[in-house]
Short mmCIF file of C-alpha atoms in Angstrom, two decimals:
data_model
loop_
_atom_site.label_atom_id
_atom_site.label_comp_id
_atom_site.label_asym_id
_atom_site.label_seq_id
_atom_site.Cartn_x
_atom_site.Cartn_y
_atom_site.Cartn_z
CA MET D 152 114.74 -30.71 -27.90
CA GLY D 153 111.52 -30.41 -25.78
CA SER D 154 109.64 -33.54 -25.12
CA ARG D 155 105.93 -34.28 -26.33
CA TRP D 156 105.01 -33.18 -22.37
CA ASP D 157 106.80 -30.16 -22.81
CA ARG D 158 104.02 -27.30 -21.72
CA SER D 159 106.09 -24.31 -23.51
CA ASN D 160 104.72 -25.80 -26.53
CA PRO D 161 100.82 -25.32 -26.26
CA ALA D 162 100.04 -27.19 -29.62
CA SER D 163 102.42 -30.06 -28.55
CA ALA D 164 100.63 -30.11 -25.24
CA ALA D 165 97.15 -30.14 -26.55
CA ALA D 166 97.94 -33.03 -28.62
CA ALA D 167 99.35 -34.85 -25.80
CA ALA D 168 96.17 -34.16 -23.80
CA ALA D 169 93.79 -35.47 -26.72
CA ALA D 170 96.10 -38.23 -26.79
CA LYS D 171 95.37 -38.89 -23.14
CA LEU D 172 91.58 -38.32 -23.13
CA SER D 173 91.22 -40.71 -26.27
CA SER D 174 93.37 -43.22 -24.38
CA GLN D 175 91.12 -42.93 -21.22
CA TYR D 176 87.56 -42.76 -23.07
CA GLY D 177 88.37 -44.12 -26.30
CA GLY D 178 85.99 -43.81 -29.31
CA PRO D 179 86.68 -43.38 -33.04
CA ARG D 180 88.17 -40.34 -34.54
CA GLU D 181 85.88 -37.45 -34.41
CA THR D 182 87.14 -35.38 -37.19
CA ASP D 183 88.27 -35.35 -40.57
CA ALA D 184 90.33 -31.77 -40.07
CA PRO D 185 94.40 -32.82 -40.58
CA TYR D 186 94.52 -30.88 -37.41
CA TYR D 187 92.60 -31.14 -34.34
CA THR D 188 92.88 -31.41 -30.55
CA ARG D 189 90.90 -31.66 -27.49
CA ILE D 190 91.21 -29.47 -24.41
CA GLU D 191 89.26 -30.25 -21.05
CA VAL D 192 87.24 -27.43 -19.49
CA ASN D 193 85.12 -29.68 -17.19
CA ASP D 194 86.71 -28.08 -14.00
CA LEU D 195 87.50 -24.51 -15.08
CA LYS D 196 85.74 -21.89 -13.56
CA ASN D 197 85.70 -19.98 -16.59
CA ARG D 198 84.39 -22.67 -18.93
CA TYR D 199 81.34 -20.57 -19.32
CA THR D 200 83.41 -18.29 -20.91
CA LEU D 201 85.19 -20.80 -23.01
CA THR D 202 82.23 -22.65 -24.44
CA LYS D 203 79.89 -19.52 -25.49
CA SER D 204 79.47 -19.31 -29.23
CA ALA D 205 80.72 -15.87 -28.98
CA THR D 206 84.11 -16.76 -27.83
CA GLN D 207 84.38 -19.70 -30.29
CA GLN D 208 83.46 -17.64 -33.17
CA SER D 209 86.00 -14.75 -32.02
CA ILE D 210 88.56 -17.49 -31.80
CA TYR D 211 87.68 -18.84 -35.52
CA ASP D 212 87.54 -15.27 -36.90
CA GLU D 213 91.31 -14.47 -35.57
CA THR D 214 92.87 -18.01 -36.16
CA GLY D 215 90.25 -19.85 -39.10
CA ALA D 216 90.13 -22.85 -36.99
CA GLN D 217 86.80 -24.20 -35.85
CA VAL D 218 86.38 -24.55 -31.72
CA SER D 219 83.16 -26.64 -30.61
CA THR D 220 82.12 -27.65 -27.03
CA LYS D 221 82.21 -31.63 -26.37
CA GLY D 222 81.07 -33.93 -23.78
CA GLN D 223 79.22 -33.22 -20.63
CA TRP D 224 79.80 -31.23 -17.52
CA TYR D 225 80.35 -33.20 -14.44
CA PRO D 226 80.49 -32.03 -10.76
CA ASP D 227 82.60 -35.07 -10.25
CA LYS D 228 84.47 -35.79 -13.13
CA SER D 229 85.23 -39.52 -12.22
CA ARG D 230 81.82 -40.30 -13.13
CA ALA D 231 82.63 -39.59 -16.77
CA THR D 232 82.38 -42.43 -19.22
CA ALA D 233 83.74 -43.07 -22.89
CA ALA D 234 80.07 -42.68 -23.94
CA ASP D 235 79.99 -39.44 -22.49
CA PRO D 236 83.39 -37.91 -21.69
CA PRO D 237 83.84 -34.88 -19.62
CA LEU D 238 83.20 -31.19 -20.86
CA TYR D 239 85.96 -30.19 -23.50
CA LEU D 240 86.72 -28.02 -26.50
CA LEU D 241 87.35 -29.64 -29.89
CA ILE D 242 89.69 -27.55 -32.16
CA GLU D 243 90.03 -28.30 -35.58
CA ALA D 244 92.15 -26.76 -38.32
CA GLN D 245 93.34 -27.37 -41.91
CA THR D 246 96.73 -25.90 -41.27
CA GLN D 247 99.44 -26.08 -38.78
CA ASP D 248 99.50 -22.31 -38.18
CA SER D 249 95.62 -22.02 -37.65
CA PHE D 250 95.89 -24.95 -35.35
CA ASP D 251 98.77 -23.49 -33.63
CA MET D 252 97.35 -20.23 -33.26
CA ALA D 253 93.86 -21.44 -32.17
CA VAL D 254 95.50 -23.83 -29.21
CA LYS D 255 97.43 -20.66 -28.07
CA LYS D 256 94.26 -18.73 -28.10
CA VAL D 257 92.44 -21.09 -25.93
CA HIS D 258 95.21 -21.56 -23.56
CA GLU D 259 95.63 -17.52 -23.01
CA LEU D 260 91.89 -17.31 -22.26
CA LYS D 261 92.42 -20.15 -19.58
CA ASP D 262 95.02 -18.71 -18.00
CA SER D 263 93.60 -15.22 -17.98
CA GLU D 264 91.00 -16.47 -15.70
CA LEU D 265 91.88 -20.00 -14.73
CA GLN D 266 90.89 -20.98 -11.32
CA PRO D 267 89.36 -24.63 -10.15
CA LEU D 268 85.93 -24.83 -10.19
CA VAL D 269 85.36 -26.66 -6.92
CA GLU D 270 86.54 -24.14 -4.54
CA ASP D 271 87.28 -24.48 -1.08
CA ARG D 272 84.22 -22.41 -0.38
CA SER D 273 84.10 -23.64 3.08
CA ARG D 274 87.46 -22.09 3.92
CA LYS D 275 85.70 -19.03 2.34
CA PHE D 276 82.88 -19.08 4.65
CA GLU D 277 84.94 -19.68 7.66
CA GLU D 278 87.23 -16.66 6.61
CA ARG D 279 84.20 -14.53 6.45
CA ALA D 280 82.62 -15.67 9.78
CA ALA D 281 85.93 -15.27 11.31
CA THR D 282 86.06 -11.58 10.15
CA ARG D 283 82.35 -10.85 11.56
CA ARG D 284 83.32 -12.64 15.04
CA LYS D 285 86.09 -10.28 14.97
CA TRP D 286 83.95 -7.19 14.75
CA ASP D 287 83.34 -5.30 17.83
CA GLU D 288 80.12 -4.23 19.07
CA PHE D 289 78.02 -2.12 21.82
CA LYS D 290 74.60 -1.38 22.51
CA VAL D 291 73.22 1.92 23.11
CA TYR D 292 69.54 1.30 24.91
CA LEU D 293 66.56 3.30 24.17
CA ASN D 294 65.31 3.08 27.85
CA MET D 295 61.66 4.10 26.90
CA GLU D 296 58.65 2.14 27.77
CA PRO D 297 56.18 1.20 25.05
CA LEU D 298 53.34 3.46 24.54
CA ARG D 299 50.24 2.89 22.40
CA ASN D 300 49.81 4.50 19.20
CA PHE D 301 53.72 5.14 19.25
CA ASN D 302 55.94 2.69 17.16
CA LEU D 303 59.43 2.92 18.88
CA ARG D 304 61.23 0.77 16.48
CA ALA D 305 59.73 2.50 13.48
CA LYS D 306 60.89 5.72 14.98
CA ILE D 307 64.33 4.84 15.54
CA VAL D 308 64.81 3.42 12.28
CA GLY D 309 62.93 6.09 10.39
CA PRO D 310 61.39 6.35 6.95
CA GLY D 311 62.46 3.48 4.78
CA GLY D 312 65.28 2.72 7.22
CA MET D 313 66.86 6.41 6.37
CA PHE D 314 68.02 6.89 10.34
CA VAL D 315 69.63 3.81 10.29
CA LYS D 316 71.26 3.97 7.05
CA TYR D 317 72.55 7.13 7.52
CA ILE D 318 74.68 5.80 10.57
CA GLN D 319 75.94 2.83 8.80
CA GLN D 320 76.94 5.04 5.80
CA GLU D 321 78.81 7.61 7.90
CA THR D 322 80.59 5.48 9.95
CA ASN D 323 81.20 1.90 8.47
CA THR D 324 79.16 -0.13 11.06
CA LYS D 325 76.34 -2.32 11.23
CA VAL D 326 73.25 -0.66 12.78
CA GLN D 327 70.58 -3.15 14.07
CA ILE D 328 67.57 -2.77 16.34
CA LYS D 329 67.47 -5.65 18.76
CA GLY D 330 65.76 -6.86 21.87
CA LEU D 331 62.03 -7.37 23.26
CA GLY D 332 59.83 -5.50 20.86
CA SER D 333 62.36 -5.03 18.00
CA GLY D 334 61.19 -7.96 15.52
CA PHE D 335 64.43 -8.98 15.37
CA LEU D 336 65.04 -12.67 15.70
CA GLU D 337 68.21 -13.90 17.23
CA GLN D 338 70.00 -16.51 14.87
CA ASP D 339 70.69 -18.97 17.59
CA THR D 340 67.20 -19.27 19.30
CA GLY D 341 65.03 -17.73 16.39
CA VAL D 342 63.15 -15.14 19.01
CA GLU D 343 63.62 -11.96 20.15
CA SER D 344 66.67 -11.37 22.70
CA GLN D 345 64.89 -10.73 26.01
CA GLU D 346 67.02 -7.90 26.76
CA ALA D 347 65.28 -4.15 26.53
CA MET D 348 65.23 -2.63 22.82
CA HIS D 349 68.48 -1.22 22.09
CA VAL D 350 70.40 -0.03 19.08
CA ASN D 351 73.28 -2.68 18.39
CA ILE D 352 76.44 -1.16 16.45
CA ALA D 353 79.07 -3.42 15.39
CA GLY D 354 82.05 -2.72 12.95
CA PRO D 355 85.54 -3.54 11.87
CA ASP D 356 86.91 -0.27 12.80
CA PRO D 357 86.53 0.79 16.36
CA SER D 358 87.38 3.89 15.74
CA GLN D 359 84.32 4.75 14.24
CA PHE D 360 82.39 3.34 17.14
CA THR D 361 82.59 6.74 19.27
CA TYR D 362 81.08 8.81 16.14
CA ALA D 363 78.47 6.10 15.69
CA ARG D 364 77.45 6.27 19.35
CA GLU D 365 77.21 10.04 19.25
CA LEU D 366 74.74 9.97 15.94
CA THR D 367 72.87 7.18 17.95
CA GLU D 368 72.45 9.05 21.05
CA ASP D 369 71.71 11.99 18.92
CA LEU D 370 68.64 9.86 17.08
CA ILE D 371 67.63 8.36 20.59
CA ALA D 372 67.56 12.20 22.24
CA ALA D 373 64.85 13.22 19.21
CA VAL D 374 62.81 10.54 19.31
CA ARG D 375 62.84 10.51 23.38
CA GLY D 376 61.26 13.96 23.05
CA GLU D 377 58.33 12.98 20.99
CA TRP D 378 57.70 10.08 23.20
CA GLU D 379 57.75 12.57 26.20
CA ARG D 380 55.28 14.35 24.60
CA VAL D 381 53.04 11.63 23.97
CA GLN D 382 53.46 10.15 27.16
CA GLY D 383 52.60 13.60 28.82
CA ILE D 384 49.16 13.38 26.53
CA VAL D 385 48.07 9.73 27.37
CA PRO D 386 47.46 10.42 31.49
CA GLU D 387 45.99 13.71 30.83
CA VAL D 388 43.39 12.30 28.42
CA GLN D 389 42.98 9.51 31.00
CA GLN D 390 42.57 11.62 33.71
CA GLN D 391 39.74 13.80 31.65
CA ALA D 392 37.94 10.44 30.83
CA ASP D 393 37.75 9.33 34.29
CA GLN D 394 36.49 13.04 35.26
CA SER D 395 33.85 12.71 32.69
CA GLN D 396 32.36 9.30 33.91
CA GLN D 397 31.35 11.41 37.15
CA TYR D 398 28.91 13.41 35.19
CA GLY D 399 26.88 10.25 33.07
CA ASP D 400 26.32 10.30 29.80
CA MET D 401 27.07 13.78 28.72
CA PRO D 402 25.45 14.90 25.36
CA ALA D 403 27.58 16.15 22.49
CA ILE D 404 28.24 19.46 21.66
CA PRO D 405 24.84 20.03 19.16
CA ASP D 406 24.43 21.47 16.02
CA PRO D 407 23.02 24.98 16.54
CA ASN D 408 20.85 24.56 13.81
CA ASP D 409 19.01 21.38 15.83
CA LYS D 410 16.94 22.99 18.32
CA GLU D 411 15.92 19.96 19.97
CA ALA D 412 19.46 18.93 20.56
CA VAL D 413 20.40 22.30 21.88
CA GLU D 414 17.64 22.23 24.22
CA ARG D 415 18.65 19.16 25.73
CA TYR D 416 22.37 20.24 25.70
CA ASN D 417 21.32 23.28 27.59
CA GLN D 418 19.20 21.57 29.95
CA TYR D 419 21.90 19.14 31.01
CA TRP D 420 24.40 21.31 31.85
CA THR D 421 21.95 23.57 33.37
CA SER D 422 20.61 21.01 35.62
CA HIS D 423 24.49 20.81 36.99
CA GLY D 424 24.40 24.42 37.91
CA TYR D 425 25.83 25.88 35.06
CA ASP D 426 24.76 29.28 33.01
CA VAL D 427 25.10 28.01 29.41
CA ASN D 428 24.46 31.81 28.42
CA ASP D 429 27.46 32.80 30.09
CA PRO D 430 30.33 33.98 27.96
CA SER D 431 32.61 31.91 29.83
CA PHE D 432 30.81 28.64 29.36
CA LYS D 433 30.60 29.69 25.83
CA GLU D 434 34.49 30.00 25.86
CA TRP D 435 34.92 26.72 27.61
CA GLN D 436 32.69 24.74 25.14
CA LYS D 437 34.62 26.30 22.18
CA GLN D 438 38.04 25.32 24.02
CA GLN D 439 36.76 21.71 24.56
CA GLU D 440 35.62 21.42 20.76
CA GLU D 441 39.36 22.34 19.32
CA TYR D 442 40.85 20.39 22.11
CA TYR D 443 39.33 17.23 21.34
CA ALA D 444 38.99 17.40 17.68
CA GLN D 445 43.02 17.57 17.84
CA TYR D 446 43.78 14.76 20.65
CA TYR D 447 40.75 12.70 21.64
CA ALA D 448 40.47 10.91 18.41
CA GLN D 449 44.16 9.97 18.64
CA TYR D 450 44.26 8.86 22.17
CA GLN D 451 41.06 7.27 22.79
CA GLN D 452 42.46 3.86 23.07
CA GLN D 453 44.53 4.87 26.00
CA ALA D 454 41.40 6.62 27.68
CA GLY D 455 39.90 2.97 27.37
CA GLN D 456 36.67 4.32 25.46
CA GLU D 457 35.42 3.88 22.09
CA GLN D 458 34.41 7.25 20.35
CA THR D 459 31.08 7.21 18.97
CA GLY D 460 30.60 10.87 18.98
CA TYR D 461 31.79 14.04 20.69
CA HIS D 462 32.26 13.56 24.39
CA ALA D 463 32.54 16.94 26.37
CA VAL D 464 34.48 17.20 29.98
CA PRO D 465 32.90 19.26 32.55
CA PRO D 466 33.43 22.70 32.40
CA PRO D 467 35.60 24.51 35.15
CA ASN D 468 33.77 24.72 38.59
CA ASN D 469 34.47 28.63 38.60
CA LEU D 470 31.98 29.42 35.70
#
């Protein structure tokens, strides 16, 4: 014969638990049902499921026993009192069969997901941190000086981060832009690393690093090509701006319908020894207009000038 504490008999175990709760927290009989018990759920992770009205209604439909939530939840159950016991379920039934089925169902729900609510979160955090620390990492430096009007970091990351995301998805690595000018703040210092800007790649599987490096270097090479084109244009514009200063305040190319402006323009260049009616001069004038329409507005900051109108560059000396 099993004892009253025999866990193989859910109904007996529930009755024993109810008796223990009653002795601990006292209080009068809380129901007139001939069969009832308390099942404590204060420290169960799945107490939210067990205390839902939908769950309790399902038990009633299946067993005919009433299940209700009583007490209150305590993070520290030792703070419970007789007036406010820890969170529990009250099961009430009119027959032994109904009672036994309800108790069995509640224990099944408990056991299906039963985990202590107070988990060792610090241990899990340490395990995750240890996993991260085990990740190998390497750096690929950009080796490109910053240029005005050329956002190096944005070029590497791509629109909406698509370039970095692609490398991550393809190689199962974590890709971040770090170093000076990257905007990435180091966790231990709260500021950018003093290293030159670079792509930092980390991951749990070093076998993926070769492919990750290849993709990263291909990306940097593509950006470098664009960076070199911009770098070549900046000195050219600066040189032309410096040359233009030798000619003083040069007039803008006039509107053909503005006769006075055309006359002033022609007089200016004539005074510098140019034949404004020469086809070569007119061809130069056209080229300058097209050239600056494309480049001057974009790189005026590098030239150190504020664009208030169209400024021509002196025509070739062979005109």
